[in-house]
mmCIF file of C-alpha atoms in Angstrom:
data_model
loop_
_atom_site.group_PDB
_atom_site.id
_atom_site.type_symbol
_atom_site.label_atom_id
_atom_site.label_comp_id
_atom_site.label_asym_id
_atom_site.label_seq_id
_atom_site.Cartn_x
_atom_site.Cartn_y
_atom_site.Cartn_z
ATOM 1 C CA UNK T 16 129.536 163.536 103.176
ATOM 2 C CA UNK T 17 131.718 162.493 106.344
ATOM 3 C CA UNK T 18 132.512 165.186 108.960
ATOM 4 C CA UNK T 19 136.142 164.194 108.179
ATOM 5 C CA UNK T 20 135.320 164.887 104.686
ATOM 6 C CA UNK T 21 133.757 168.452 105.742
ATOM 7 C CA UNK T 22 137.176 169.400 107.472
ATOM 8 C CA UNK T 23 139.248 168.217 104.339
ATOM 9 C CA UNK T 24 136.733 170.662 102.351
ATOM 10 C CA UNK T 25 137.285 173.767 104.706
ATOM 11 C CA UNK T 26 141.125 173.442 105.059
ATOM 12 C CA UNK T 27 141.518 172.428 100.628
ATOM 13 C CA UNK T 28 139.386 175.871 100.020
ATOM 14 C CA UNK T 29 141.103 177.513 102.427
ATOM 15 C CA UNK T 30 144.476 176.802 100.800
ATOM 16 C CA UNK T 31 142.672 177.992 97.597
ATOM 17 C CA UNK T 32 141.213 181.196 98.723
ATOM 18 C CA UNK T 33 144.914 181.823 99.857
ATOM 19 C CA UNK T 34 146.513 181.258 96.279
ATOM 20 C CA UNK T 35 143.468 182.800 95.283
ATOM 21 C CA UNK T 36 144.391 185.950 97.493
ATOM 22 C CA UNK T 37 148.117 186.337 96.278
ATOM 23 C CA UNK T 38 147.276 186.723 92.836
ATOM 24 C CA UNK T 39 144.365 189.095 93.335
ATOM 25 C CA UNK T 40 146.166 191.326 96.169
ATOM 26 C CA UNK T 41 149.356 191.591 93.496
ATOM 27 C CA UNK T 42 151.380 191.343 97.069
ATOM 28 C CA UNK T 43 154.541 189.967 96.103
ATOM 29 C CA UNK T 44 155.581 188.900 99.615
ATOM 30 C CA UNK T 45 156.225 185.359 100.167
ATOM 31 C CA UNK T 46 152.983 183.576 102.330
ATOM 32 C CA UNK T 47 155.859 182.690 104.916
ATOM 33 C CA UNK T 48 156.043 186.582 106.110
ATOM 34 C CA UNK T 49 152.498 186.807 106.374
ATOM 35 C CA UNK T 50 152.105 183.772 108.373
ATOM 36 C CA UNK T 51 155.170 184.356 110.702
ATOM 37 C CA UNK T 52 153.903 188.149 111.208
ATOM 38 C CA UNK T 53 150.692 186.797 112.257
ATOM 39 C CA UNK T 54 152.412 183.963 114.709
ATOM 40 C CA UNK T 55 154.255 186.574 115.944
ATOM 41 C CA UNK T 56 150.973 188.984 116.909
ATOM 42 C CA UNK T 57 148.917 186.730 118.207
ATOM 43 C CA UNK T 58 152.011 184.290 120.523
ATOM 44 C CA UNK T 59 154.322 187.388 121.126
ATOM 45 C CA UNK T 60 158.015 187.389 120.803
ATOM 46 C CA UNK T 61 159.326 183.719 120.401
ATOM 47 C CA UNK T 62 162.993 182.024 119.733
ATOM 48 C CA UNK T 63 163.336 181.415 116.278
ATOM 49 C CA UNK T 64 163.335 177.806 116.065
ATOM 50 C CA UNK T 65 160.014 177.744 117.876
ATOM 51 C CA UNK T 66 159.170 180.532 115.040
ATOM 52 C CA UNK T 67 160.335 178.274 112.210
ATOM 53 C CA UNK T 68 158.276 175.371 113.497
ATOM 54 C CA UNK T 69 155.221 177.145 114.057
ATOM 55 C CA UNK T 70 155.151 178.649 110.655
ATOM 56 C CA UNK T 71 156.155 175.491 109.125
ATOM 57 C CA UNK T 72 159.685 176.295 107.546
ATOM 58 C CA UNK T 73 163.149 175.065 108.396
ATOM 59 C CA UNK T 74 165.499 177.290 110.608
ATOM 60 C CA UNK T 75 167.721 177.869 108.134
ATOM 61 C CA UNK T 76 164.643 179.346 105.849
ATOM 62 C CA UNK T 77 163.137 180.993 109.119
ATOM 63 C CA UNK T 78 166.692 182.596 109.726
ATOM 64 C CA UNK T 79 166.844 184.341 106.348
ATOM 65 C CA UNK T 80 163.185 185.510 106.374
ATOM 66 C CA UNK T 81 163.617 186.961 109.624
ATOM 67 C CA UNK T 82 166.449 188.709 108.479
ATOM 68 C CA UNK T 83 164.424 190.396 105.535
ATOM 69 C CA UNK T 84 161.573 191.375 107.991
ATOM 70 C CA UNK T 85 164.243 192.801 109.954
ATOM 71 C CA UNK T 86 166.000 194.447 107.358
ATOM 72 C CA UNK T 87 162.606 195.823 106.160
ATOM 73 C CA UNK T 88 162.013 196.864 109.913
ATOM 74 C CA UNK T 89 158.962 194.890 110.553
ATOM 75 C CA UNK T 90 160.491 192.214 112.912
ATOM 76 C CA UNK T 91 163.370 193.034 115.948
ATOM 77 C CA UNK T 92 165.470 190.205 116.932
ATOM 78 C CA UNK T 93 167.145 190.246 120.272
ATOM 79 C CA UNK T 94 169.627 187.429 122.336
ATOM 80 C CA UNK T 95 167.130 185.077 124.520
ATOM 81 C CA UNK T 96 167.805 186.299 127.593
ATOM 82 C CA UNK T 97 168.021 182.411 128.930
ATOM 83 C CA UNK T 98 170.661 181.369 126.107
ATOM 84 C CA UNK T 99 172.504 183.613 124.754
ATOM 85 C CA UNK T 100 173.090 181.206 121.657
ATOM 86 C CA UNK T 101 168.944 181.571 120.639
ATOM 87 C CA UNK T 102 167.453 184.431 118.699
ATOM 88 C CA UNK T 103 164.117 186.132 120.167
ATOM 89 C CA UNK T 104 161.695 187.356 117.123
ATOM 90 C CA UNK T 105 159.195 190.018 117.987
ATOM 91 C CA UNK T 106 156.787 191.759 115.434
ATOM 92 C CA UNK T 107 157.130 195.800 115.151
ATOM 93 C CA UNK T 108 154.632 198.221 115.037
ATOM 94 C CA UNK T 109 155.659 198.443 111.412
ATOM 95 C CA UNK T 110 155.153 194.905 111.588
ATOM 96 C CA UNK T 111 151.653 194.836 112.671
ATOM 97 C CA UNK T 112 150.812 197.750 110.443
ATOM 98 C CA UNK T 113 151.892 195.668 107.627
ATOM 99 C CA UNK T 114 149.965 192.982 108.365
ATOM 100 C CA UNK T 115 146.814 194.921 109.239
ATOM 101 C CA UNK T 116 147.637 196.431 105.754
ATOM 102 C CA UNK T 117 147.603 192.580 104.022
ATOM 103 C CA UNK T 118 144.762 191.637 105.462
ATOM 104 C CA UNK T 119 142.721 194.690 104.671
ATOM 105 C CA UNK T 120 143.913 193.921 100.794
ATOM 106 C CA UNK T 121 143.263 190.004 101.373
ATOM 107 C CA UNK T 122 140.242 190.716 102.330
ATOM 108 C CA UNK T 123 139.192 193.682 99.870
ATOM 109 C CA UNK T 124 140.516 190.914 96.706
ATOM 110 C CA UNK T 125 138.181 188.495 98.472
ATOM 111 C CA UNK T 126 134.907 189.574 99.148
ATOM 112 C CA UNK T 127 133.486 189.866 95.584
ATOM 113 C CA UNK T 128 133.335 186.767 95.411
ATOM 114 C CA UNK T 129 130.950 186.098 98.026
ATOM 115 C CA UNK T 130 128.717 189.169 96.797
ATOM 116 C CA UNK T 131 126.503 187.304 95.453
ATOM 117 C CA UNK T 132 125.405 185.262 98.944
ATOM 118 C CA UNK T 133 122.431 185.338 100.942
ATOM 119 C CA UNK T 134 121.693 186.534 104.545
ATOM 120 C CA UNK T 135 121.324 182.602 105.293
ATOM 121 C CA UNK T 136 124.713 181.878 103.396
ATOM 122 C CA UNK T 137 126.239 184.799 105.060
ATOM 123 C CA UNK T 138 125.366 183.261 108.777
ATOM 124 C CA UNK T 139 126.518 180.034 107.691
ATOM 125 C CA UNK T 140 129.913 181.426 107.228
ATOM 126 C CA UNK T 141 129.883 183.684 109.852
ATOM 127 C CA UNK T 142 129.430 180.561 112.231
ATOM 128 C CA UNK T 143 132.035 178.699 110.407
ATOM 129 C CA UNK T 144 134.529 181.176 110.373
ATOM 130 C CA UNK T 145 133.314 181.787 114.429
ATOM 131 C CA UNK T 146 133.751 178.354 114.873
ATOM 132 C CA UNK T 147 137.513 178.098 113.501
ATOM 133 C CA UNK T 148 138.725 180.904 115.294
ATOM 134 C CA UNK T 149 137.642 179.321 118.407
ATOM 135 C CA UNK T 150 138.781 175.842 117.724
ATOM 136 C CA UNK T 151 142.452 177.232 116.126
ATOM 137 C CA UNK T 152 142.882 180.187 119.157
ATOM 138 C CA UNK T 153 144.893 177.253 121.039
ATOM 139 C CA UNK T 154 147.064 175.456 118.555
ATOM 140 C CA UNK T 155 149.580 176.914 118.019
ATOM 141 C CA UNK T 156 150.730 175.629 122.103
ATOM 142 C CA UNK T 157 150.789 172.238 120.875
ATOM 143 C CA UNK T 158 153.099 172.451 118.407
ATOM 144 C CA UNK T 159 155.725 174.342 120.785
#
């Protein structure tokens, strides 16, 4: 198998393990306010077009999910101080509670499934998943 082919792998399962997640976690929020919540811990407050192009959705899509994380208090928005027209998005502390929350349910639905690895399986991944983190830390500043 390529290395090309090994990348295609990683990023298929990982869009698996994600439907995967949603259905065991019974969390009923849209993938889109997960993603955007994270985007929005680990870049810090951003204009919402930036927002909507980061987490892949149009503005229009990004404008009415940020109003529901507002309205559910887990997202501020705020004039951009250098245009008055744009929208600034910042996560709350409800915000990153919520996520911290997902995540400890993503990853509580998750784990029996690997149960049933092996210390050497267990490195592998814990290499792999070192590996992505490090390689994906940056991205995000291209697509701006």
């Amino acid at each position: 198998m390529s290395r090309s082919e090994d990348i295609e792998r990683i990023v298929v399962a990982a869009q698996v393990l994600t439907r995967i997640a949603a259905v065991e976690t019974r969390n009923e929020a849209p993938a889109a306010q997960w993603r955007t919540l994270n985007i929005l811990r680990a870049e810090g407050p951003l204009r919402l077009g930036t927002l909507a192009s980061l987490s892949r959705i149009t503005q229009p899509g990004m404008t009415r999910l940020v109003a529901q994380l507002a309205d559910a208090g887990l997202v501020t928005r705020a004039s951009d101080p250098d245009d008055s027209r744009a929208t600034v998005v910042e996560v709350t502390a409800d915000g990153l509670r919520a996520l911290d929350a997902w995540l400890v349910q993503l990853r509580d639905a998750l784990e029996p499934m690997f149960d049933d690895l092996d210390d050497d399986d267990w490195a592998a991944l814990s290499r792999v998943a070192a590996i992505l983190s490090e390689r994906t830390s940056t991205r995000t500043e291209v697509a701006r």
